[in-house]
Short mmCIF file of C-alpha atoms and ligand atoms in Angstrom, two decimals:
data_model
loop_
_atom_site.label_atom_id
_atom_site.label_comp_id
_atom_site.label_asym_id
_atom_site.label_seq_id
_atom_site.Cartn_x
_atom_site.Cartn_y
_atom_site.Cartn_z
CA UNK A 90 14.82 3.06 -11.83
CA UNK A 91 17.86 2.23 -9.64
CA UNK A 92 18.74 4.19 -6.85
CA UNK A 93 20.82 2.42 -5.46
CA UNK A 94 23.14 2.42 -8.84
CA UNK A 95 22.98 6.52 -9.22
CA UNK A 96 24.14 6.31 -5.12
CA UNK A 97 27.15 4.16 -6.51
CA UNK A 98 28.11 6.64 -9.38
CA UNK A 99 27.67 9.98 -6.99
CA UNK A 100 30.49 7.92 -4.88
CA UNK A 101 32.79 8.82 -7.06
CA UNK A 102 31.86 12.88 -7.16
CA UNK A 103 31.43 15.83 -4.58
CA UNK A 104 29.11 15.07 -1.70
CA UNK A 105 27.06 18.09 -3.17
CA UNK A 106 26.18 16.28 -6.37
CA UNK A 107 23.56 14.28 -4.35
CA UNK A 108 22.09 17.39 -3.14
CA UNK A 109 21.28 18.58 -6.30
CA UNK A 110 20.62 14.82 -7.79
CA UNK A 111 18.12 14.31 -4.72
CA UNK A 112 16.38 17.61 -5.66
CA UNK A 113 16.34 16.53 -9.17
CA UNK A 114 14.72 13.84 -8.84
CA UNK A 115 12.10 14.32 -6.10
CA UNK A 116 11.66 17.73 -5.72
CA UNK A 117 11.75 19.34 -9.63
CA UNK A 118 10.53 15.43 -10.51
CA UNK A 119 12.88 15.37 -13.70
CA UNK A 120 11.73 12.82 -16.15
CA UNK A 121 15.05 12.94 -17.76
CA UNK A 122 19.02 13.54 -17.13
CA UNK A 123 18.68 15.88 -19.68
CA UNK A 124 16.68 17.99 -17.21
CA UNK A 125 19.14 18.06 -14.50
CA UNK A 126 21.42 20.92 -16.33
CA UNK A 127 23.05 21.56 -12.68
CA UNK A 128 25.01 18.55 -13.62
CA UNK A 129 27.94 18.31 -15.91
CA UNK A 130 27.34 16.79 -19.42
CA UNK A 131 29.58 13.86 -18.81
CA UNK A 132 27.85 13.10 -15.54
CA UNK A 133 24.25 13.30 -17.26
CA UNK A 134 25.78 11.25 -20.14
CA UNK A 135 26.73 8.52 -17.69
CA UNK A 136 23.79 8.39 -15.81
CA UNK A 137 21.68 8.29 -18.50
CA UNK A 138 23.14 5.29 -19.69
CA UNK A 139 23.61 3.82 -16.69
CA UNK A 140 19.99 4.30 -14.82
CA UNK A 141 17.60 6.49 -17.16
CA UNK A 142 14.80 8.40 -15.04
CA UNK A 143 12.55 7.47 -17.64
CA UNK A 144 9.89 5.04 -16.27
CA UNK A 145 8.06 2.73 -18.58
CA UNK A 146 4.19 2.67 -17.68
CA UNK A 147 0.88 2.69 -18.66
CA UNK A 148 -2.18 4.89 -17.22
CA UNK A 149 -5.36 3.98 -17.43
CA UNK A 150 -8.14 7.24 -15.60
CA UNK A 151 -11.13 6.06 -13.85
CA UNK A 152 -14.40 7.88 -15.40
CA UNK A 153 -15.14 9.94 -12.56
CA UNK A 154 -11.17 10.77 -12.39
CA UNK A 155 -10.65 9.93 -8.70
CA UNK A 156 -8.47 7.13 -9.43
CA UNK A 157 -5.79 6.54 -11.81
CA UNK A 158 -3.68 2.98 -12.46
CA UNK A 159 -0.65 2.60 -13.49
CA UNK A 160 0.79 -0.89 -14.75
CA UNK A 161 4.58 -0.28 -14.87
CA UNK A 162 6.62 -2.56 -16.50
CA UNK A 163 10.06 -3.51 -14.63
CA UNK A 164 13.25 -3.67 -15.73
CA UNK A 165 13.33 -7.47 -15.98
CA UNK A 166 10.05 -6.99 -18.24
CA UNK A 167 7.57 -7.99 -15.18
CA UNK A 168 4.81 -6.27 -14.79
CA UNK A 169 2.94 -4.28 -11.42
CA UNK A 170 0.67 -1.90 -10.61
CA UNK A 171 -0.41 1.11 -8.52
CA UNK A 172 -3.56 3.15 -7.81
CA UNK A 173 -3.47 6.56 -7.41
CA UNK A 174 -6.69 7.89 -5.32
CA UNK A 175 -7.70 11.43 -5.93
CA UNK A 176 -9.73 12.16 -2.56
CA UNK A 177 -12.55 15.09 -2.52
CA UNK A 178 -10.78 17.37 0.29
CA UNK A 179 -7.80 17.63 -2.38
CA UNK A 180 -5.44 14.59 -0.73
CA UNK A 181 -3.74 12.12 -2.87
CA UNK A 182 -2.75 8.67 -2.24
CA UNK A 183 -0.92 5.84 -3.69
CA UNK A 184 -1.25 2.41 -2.93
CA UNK A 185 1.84 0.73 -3.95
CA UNK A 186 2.67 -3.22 -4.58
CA UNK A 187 5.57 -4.66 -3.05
CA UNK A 188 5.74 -8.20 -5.08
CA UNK A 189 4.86 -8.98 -8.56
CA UNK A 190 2.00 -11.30 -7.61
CA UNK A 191 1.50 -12.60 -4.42
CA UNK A 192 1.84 -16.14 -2.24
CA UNK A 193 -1.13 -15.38 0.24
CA UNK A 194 -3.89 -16.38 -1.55
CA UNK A 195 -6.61 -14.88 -0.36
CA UNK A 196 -10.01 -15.80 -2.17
CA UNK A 197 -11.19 -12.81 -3.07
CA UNK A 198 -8.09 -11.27 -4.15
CA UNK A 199 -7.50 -10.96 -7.75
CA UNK A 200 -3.35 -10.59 -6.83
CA UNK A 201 -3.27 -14.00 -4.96
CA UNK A 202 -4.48 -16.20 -7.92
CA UNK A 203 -1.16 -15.06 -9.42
CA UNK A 204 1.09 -17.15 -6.94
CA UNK A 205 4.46 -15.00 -6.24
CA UNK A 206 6.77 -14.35 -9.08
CA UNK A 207 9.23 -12.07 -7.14
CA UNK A 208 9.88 -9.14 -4.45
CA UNK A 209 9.70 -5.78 -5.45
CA UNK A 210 13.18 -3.82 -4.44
CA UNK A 211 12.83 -0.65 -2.26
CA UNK A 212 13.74 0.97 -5.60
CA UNK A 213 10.46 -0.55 -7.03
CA UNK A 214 8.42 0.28 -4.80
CA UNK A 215 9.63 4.30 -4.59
CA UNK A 216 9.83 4.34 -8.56
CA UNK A 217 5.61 3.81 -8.38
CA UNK A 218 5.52 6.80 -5.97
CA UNK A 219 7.60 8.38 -8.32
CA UNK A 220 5.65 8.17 -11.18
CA UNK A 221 2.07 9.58 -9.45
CA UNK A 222 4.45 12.44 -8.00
CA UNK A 223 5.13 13.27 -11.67
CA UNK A 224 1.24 12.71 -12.80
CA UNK A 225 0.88 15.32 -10.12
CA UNK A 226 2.99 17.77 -10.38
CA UNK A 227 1.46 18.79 -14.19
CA UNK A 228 -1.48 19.67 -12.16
CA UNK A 229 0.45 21.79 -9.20
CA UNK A 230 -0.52 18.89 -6.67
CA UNK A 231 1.33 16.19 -4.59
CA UNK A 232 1.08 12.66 -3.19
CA UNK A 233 -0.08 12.99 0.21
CA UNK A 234 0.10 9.47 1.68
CA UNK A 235 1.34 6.20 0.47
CA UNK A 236 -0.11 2.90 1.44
CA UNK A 237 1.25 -0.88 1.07
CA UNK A 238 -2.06 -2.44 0.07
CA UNK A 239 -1.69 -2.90 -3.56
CA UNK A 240 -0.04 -6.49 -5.05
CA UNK A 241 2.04 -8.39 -2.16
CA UNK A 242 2.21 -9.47 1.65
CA UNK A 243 4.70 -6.15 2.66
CA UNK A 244 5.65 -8.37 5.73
CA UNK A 245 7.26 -11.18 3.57
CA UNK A 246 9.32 -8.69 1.59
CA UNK A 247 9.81 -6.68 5.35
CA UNK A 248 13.64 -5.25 4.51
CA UNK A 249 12.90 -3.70 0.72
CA UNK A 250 9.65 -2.20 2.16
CA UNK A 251 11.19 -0.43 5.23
CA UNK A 252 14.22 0.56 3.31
CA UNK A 253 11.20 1.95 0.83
CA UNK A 254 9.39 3.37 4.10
CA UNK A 255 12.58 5.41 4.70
CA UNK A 256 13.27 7.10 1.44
CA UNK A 257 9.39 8.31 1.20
CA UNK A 258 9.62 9.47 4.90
CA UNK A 259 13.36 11.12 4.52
CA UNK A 260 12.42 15.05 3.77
CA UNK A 261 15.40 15.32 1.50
CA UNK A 262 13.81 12.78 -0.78
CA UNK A 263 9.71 12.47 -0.73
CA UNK A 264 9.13 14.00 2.92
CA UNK A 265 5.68 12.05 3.51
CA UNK A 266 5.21 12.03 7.22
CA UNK A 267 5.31 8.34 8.95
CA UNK A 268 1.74 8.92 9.99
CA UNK A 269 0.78 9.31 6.02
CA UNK A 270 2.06 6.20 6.05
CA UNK A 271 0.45 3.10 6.55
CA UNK A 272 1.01 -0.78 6.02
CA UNK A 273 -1.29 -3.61 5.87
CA UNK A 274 -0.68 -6.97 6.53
CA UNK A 275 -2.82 -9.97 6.48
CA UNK A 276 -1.50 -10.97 9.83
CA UNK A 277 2.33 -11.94 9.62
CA UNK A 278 3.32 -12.59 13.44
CA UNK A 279 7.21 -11.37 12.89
CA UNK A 280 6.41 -8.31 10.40
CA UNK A 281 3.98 -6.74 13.33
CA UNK A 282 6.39 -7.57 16.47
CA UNK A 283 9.47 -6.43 13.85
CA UNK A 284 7.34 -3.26 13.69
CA UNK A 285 6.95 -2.44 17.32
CA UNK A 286 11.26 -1.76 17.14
CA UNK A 287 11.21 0.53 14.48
CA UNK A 288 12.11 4.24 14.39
CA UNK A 289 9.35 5.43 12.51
CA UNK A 290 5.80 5.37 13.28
CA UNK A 291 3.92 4.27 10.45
CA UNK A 292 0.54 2.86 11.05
CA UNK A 293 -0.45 -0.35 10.90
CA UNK A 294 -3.23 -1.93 9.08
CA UNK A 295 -5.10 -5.85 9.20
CA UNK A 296 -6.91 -7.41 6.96
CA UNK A 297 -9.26 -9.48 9.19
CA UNK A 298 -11.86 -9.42 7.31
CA UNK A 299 -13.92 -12.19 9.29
CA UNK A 300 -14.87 -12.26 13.43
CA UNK A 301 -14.07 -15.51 13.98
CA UNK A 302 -11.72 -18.60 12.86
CA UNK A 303 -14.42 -20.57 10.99
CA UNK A 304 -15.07 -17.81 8.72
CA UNK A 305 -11.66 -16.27 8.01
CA UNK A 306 -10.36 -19.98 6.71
CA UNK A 307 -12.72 -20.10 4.41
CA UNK A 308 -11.22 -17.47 2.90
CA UNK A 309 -7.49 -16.35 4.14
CA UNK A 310 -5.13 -19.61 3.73
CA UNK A 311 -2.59 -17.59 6.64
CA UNK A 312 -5.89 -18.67 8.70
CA UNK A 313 -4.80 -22.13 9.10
CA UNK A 314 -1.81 -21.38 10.66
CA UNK A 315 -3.19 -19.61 13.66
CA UNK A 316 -6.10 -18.60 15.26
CA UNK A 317 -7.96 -14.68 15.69
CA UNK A 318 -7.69 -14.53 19.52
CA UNK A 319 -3.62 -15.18 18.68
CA UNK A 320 -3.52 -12.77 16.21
CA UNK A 321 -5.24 -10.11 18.90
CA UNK A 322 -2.72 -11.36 21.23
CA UNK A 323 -0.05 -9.87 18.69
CA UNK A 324 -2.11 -7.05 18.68
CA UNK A 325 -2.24 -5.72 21.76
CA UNK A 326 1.39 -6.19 22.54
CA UNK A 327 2.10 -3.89 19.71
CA UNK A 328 -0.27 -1.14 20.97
CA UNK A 329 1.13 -1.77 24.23
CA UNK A 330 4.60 -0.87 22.79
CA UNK A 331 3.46 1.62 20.30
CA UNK A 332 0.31 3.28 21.73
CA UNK A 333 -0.72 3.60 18.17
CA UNK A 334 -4.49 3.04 16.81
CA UNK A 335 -4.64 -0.33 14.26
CA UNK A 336 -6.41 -0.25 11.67
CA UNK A 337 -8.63 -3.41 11.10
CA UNK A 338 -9.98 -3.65 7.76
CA UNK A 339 -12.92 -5.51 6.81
CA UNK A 340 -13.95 -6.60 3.37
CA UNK A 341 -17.86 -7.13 3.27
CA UNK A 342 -18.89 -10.01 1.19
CA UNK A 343 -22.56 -11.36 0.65
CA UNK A 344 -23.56 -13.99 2.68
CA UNK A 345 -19.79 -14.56 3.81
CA UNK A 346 -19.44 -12.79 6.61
CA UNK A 347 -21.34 -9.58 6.85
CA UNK A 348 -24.33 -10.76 9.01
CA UNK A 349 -25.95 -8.83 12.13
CA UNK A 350 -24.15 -11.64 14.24
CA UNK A 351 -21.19 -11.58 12.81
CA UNK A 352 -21.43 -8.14 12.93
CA UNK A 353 -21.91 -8.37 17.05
CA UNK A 354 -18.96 -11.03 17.20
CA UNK A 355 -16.61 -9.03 15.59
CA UNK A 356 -17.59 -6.10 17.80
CA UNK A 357 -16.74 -7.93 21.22
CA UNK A 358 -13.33 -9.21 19.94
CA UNK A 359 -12.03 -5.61 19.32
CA UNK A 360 -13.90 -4.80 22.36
CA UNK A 361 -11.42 -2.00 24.16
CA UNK A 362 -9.15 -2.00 21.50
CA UNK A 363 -7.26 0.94 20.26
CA UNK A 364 -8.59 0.46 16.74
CA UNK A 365 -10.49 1.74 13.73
CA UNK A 366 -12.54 -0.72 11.67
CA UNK A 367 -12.63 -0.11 8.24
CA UNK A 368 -15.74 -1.12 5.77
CA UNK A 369 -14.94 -2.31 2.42
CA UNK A 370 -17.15 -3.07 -0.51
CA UNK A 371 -16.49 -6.29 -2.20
CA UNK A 372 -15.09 -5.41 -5.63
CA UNK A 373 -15.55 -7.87 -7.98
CA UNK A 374 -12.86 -10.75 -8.90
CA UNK A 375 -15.48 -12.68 -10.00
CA UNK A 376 -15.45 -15.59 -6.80
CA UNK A 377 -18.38 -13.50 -4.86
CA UNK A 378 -20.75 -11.13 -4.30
CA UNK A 379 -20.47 -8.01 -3.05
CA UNK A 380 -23.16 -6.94 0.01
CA UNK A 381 -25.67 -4.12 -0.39
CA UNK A 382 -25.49 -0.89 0.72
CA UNK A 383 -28.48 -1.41 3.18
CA UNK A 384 -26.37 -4.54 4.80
CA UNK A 385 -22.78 -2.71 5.07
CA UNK A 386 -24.45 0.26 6.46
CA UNK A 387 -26.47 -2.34 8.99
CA UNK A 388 -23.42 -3.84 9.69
CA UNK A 389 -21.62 -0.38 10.54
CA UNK A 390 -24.79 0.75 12.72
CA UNK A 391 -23.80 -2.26 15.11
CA UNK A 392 -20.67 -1.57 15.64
CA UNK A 393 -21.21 1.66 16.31
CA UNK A 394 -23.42 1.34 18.81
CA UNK A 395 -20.94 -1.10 20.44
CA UNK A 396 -18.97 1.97 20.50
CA UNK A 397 -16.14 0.60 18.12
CA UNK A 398 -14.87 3.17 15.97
CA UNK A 399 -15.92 2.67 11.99
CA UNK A 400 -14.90 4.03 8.58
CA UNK A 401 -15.88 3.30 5.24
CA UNK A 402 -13.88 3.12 2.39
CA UNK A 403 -14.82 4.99 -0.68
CA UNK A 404 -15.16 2.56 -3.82
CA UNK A 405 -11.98 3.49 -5.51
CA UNK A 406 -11.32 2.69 -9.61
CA UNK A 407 -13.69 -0.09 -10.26
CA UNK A 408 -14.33 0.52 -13.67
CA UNK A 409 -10.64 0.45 -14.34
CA UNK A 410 -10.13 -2.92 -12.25
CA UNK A 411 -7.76 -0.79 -9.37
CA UNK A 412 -10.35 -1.60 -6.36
CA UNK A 413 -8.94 -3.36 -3.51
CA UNK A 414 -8.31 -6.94 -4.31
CA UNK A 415 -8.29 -6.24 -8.26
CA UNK A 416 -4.53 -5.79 -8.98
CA UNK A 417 -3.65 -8.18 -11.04
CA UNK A 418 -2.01 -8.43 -14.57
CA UNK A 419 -1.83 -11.30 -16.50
CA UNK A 420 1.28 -9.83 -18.32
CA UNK A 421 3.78 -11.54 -16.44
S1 SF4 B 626 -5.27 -9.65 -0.11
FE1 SF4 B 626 -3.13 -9.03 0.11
S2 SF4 B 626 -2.20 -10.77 1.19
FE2 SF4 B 626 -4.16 -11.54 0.36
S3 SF4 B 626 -3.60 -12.42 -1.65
FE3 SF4 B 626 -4.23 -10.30 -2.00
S4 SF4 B 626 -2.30 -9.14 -2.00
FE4 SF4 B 626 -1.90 -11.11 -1.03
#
């Protein structure tokens, strides 16, 4: 779907028309021009030729029916996807891609064995909100909160995903506050400091996913480039500027780095940090294993008692391959 090209057309008609063409499209959710009778004919006609609202995807529903994926197919005939999470107090969130692929490479992540084929545009990434606002809407409900965890390093594609950022956040489009929002990077120096002098407070997320350099190499290429204690430098300058709580989320893989020691280290480097650290399960992409329950709760106990803060995220779409680190598509 391209916004930008139904912007271009309204250029040419009263400043009302995108009014009613922005309540159109996120507010009644039209799947069609044919909806939108508050337009003239000729105007539907045209933009129905020239950028249908129609959006080409394919749903697969976890059993349980907490999760939903979507693989959407692009106009250039790539494919992406997007999760839709159904939590149990009634919120919804999507977890939206912002490449096709990804250049990061991170071992457990089924994404980064893709390479990157391209960015997403900002138009992209919306249409996937789109299409779970529609899902929702049959059912009287709404998206809640978006995040940029799904396919793609948001920090390397930094301009399409805060142009994105701004059409979910603007109330006369989806309205989502900036603090449902949240992006996650896997450590991109620029992206966080680039953050700190933004308008909007969205909330940041890490994947660190290691407590110390040895570890995280052996499984985040971005590793080699710097160290952790750099990383935290970056950090703390952005809660310094921002006073805003990071997120640091931690993948727990068997034998890999979910020891009681690691468990400890990890602890005294976010030590006085304004942070949350979140526990993920390993889903499986087939290069390791995930750790028991018995461990991850073990590990969680310890930094607890270290007085870090701790969630845990709830396993999300396995059985329908939409976990974290299980996007992937081998349509491209
Ligand atoms: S975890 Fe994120 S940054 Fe790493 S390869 Fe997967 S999509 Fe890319």
């Amino acid at each position: 779907m391209e916004f930008s090209m139904i912007k271009e057309i309204l250029a040419r008609e009263p400043k009302y028309r995108l009014v009613q063409v922005n309540q159109a499209i996120f507010s009644d959710l039209a799947e069609s021009w044919d909806e939108v009778t508050a337009l003239p004919k000729k105007l539907r006609e045209t933009l129905q030729a020239e950028c249908p609202l129609e959006i080409n995807a394919e749903l697969s529903l976890s059993d349980d029916k907490d999760t939903a994926k979507a693989l959407i197919r692009l106009a250039d005939g790539k494919f992406i996807e997007t999760v839709l999470m159904r939590h149990e107090d009634g919120r919804n969130t999507v977890c939206v891609s912002c490449m096709v692929g990804c250049p990061m490479k991170c071992a457990f992540c089924a994404t980064g064995e893709m390479g990157l084929l391209r960015k997403l545009t900002a138009d992209e990434i919306i249409t996937q909100v789109l299409f779970f606002s529609r899902f929702l809407k049959k059912e009287n409900a709404r998206v809640g909160s978006v995040v940029f965890m799904g396919m793609g390093e948001p920090f390397l594609n930094y301009d399409n995903v805060m142009q994105a950022v701004r059409i979910l956040n603007n109330p006369e489009c989806f309205g989502i506050g900036a603090r449902h929002i949240s992006i996650s990077t896997c450590g991109i120096f620029d992206g966080i400091r680039k953050l700190t002098t933004e308008d909007i407070a969205v909330n940041l997320a890490i994947s660190l996913h290691a407590p110390n350099d040895e570890v995280r190499r052996k499984i985040m290429p971005v590793a080699e480039g710097y160290t952790i204690a750099e990383l935290l430098t970056v950090i703390d300058e952005y809660i310094a500027k921002t006073r805003r709580k990071v997120m640091f989320e931690y993948l727990l893989i068997d034998g890999v780095n979910d020891t009681d020691e690691m468990a400890r280290e990890l602890a005294t480097i976010l030590k006085h940090k304004l942070c949350v650290v979140n526990l993920i399960q390993y889903n499986d992409t087939g290069a390791f294993v995930a750790s028991s329950h018995n461990r991850m709760n073990r590990f969680k106990e310890i930094l607890e008692k270290a007085k870090i803060e701790v969630t845990m995220r709830y396993r999300f779409g396995r059985d329908i391959k939409g976990a974290c680190g299980q996007l992937a598509t081998g349509r491209n």
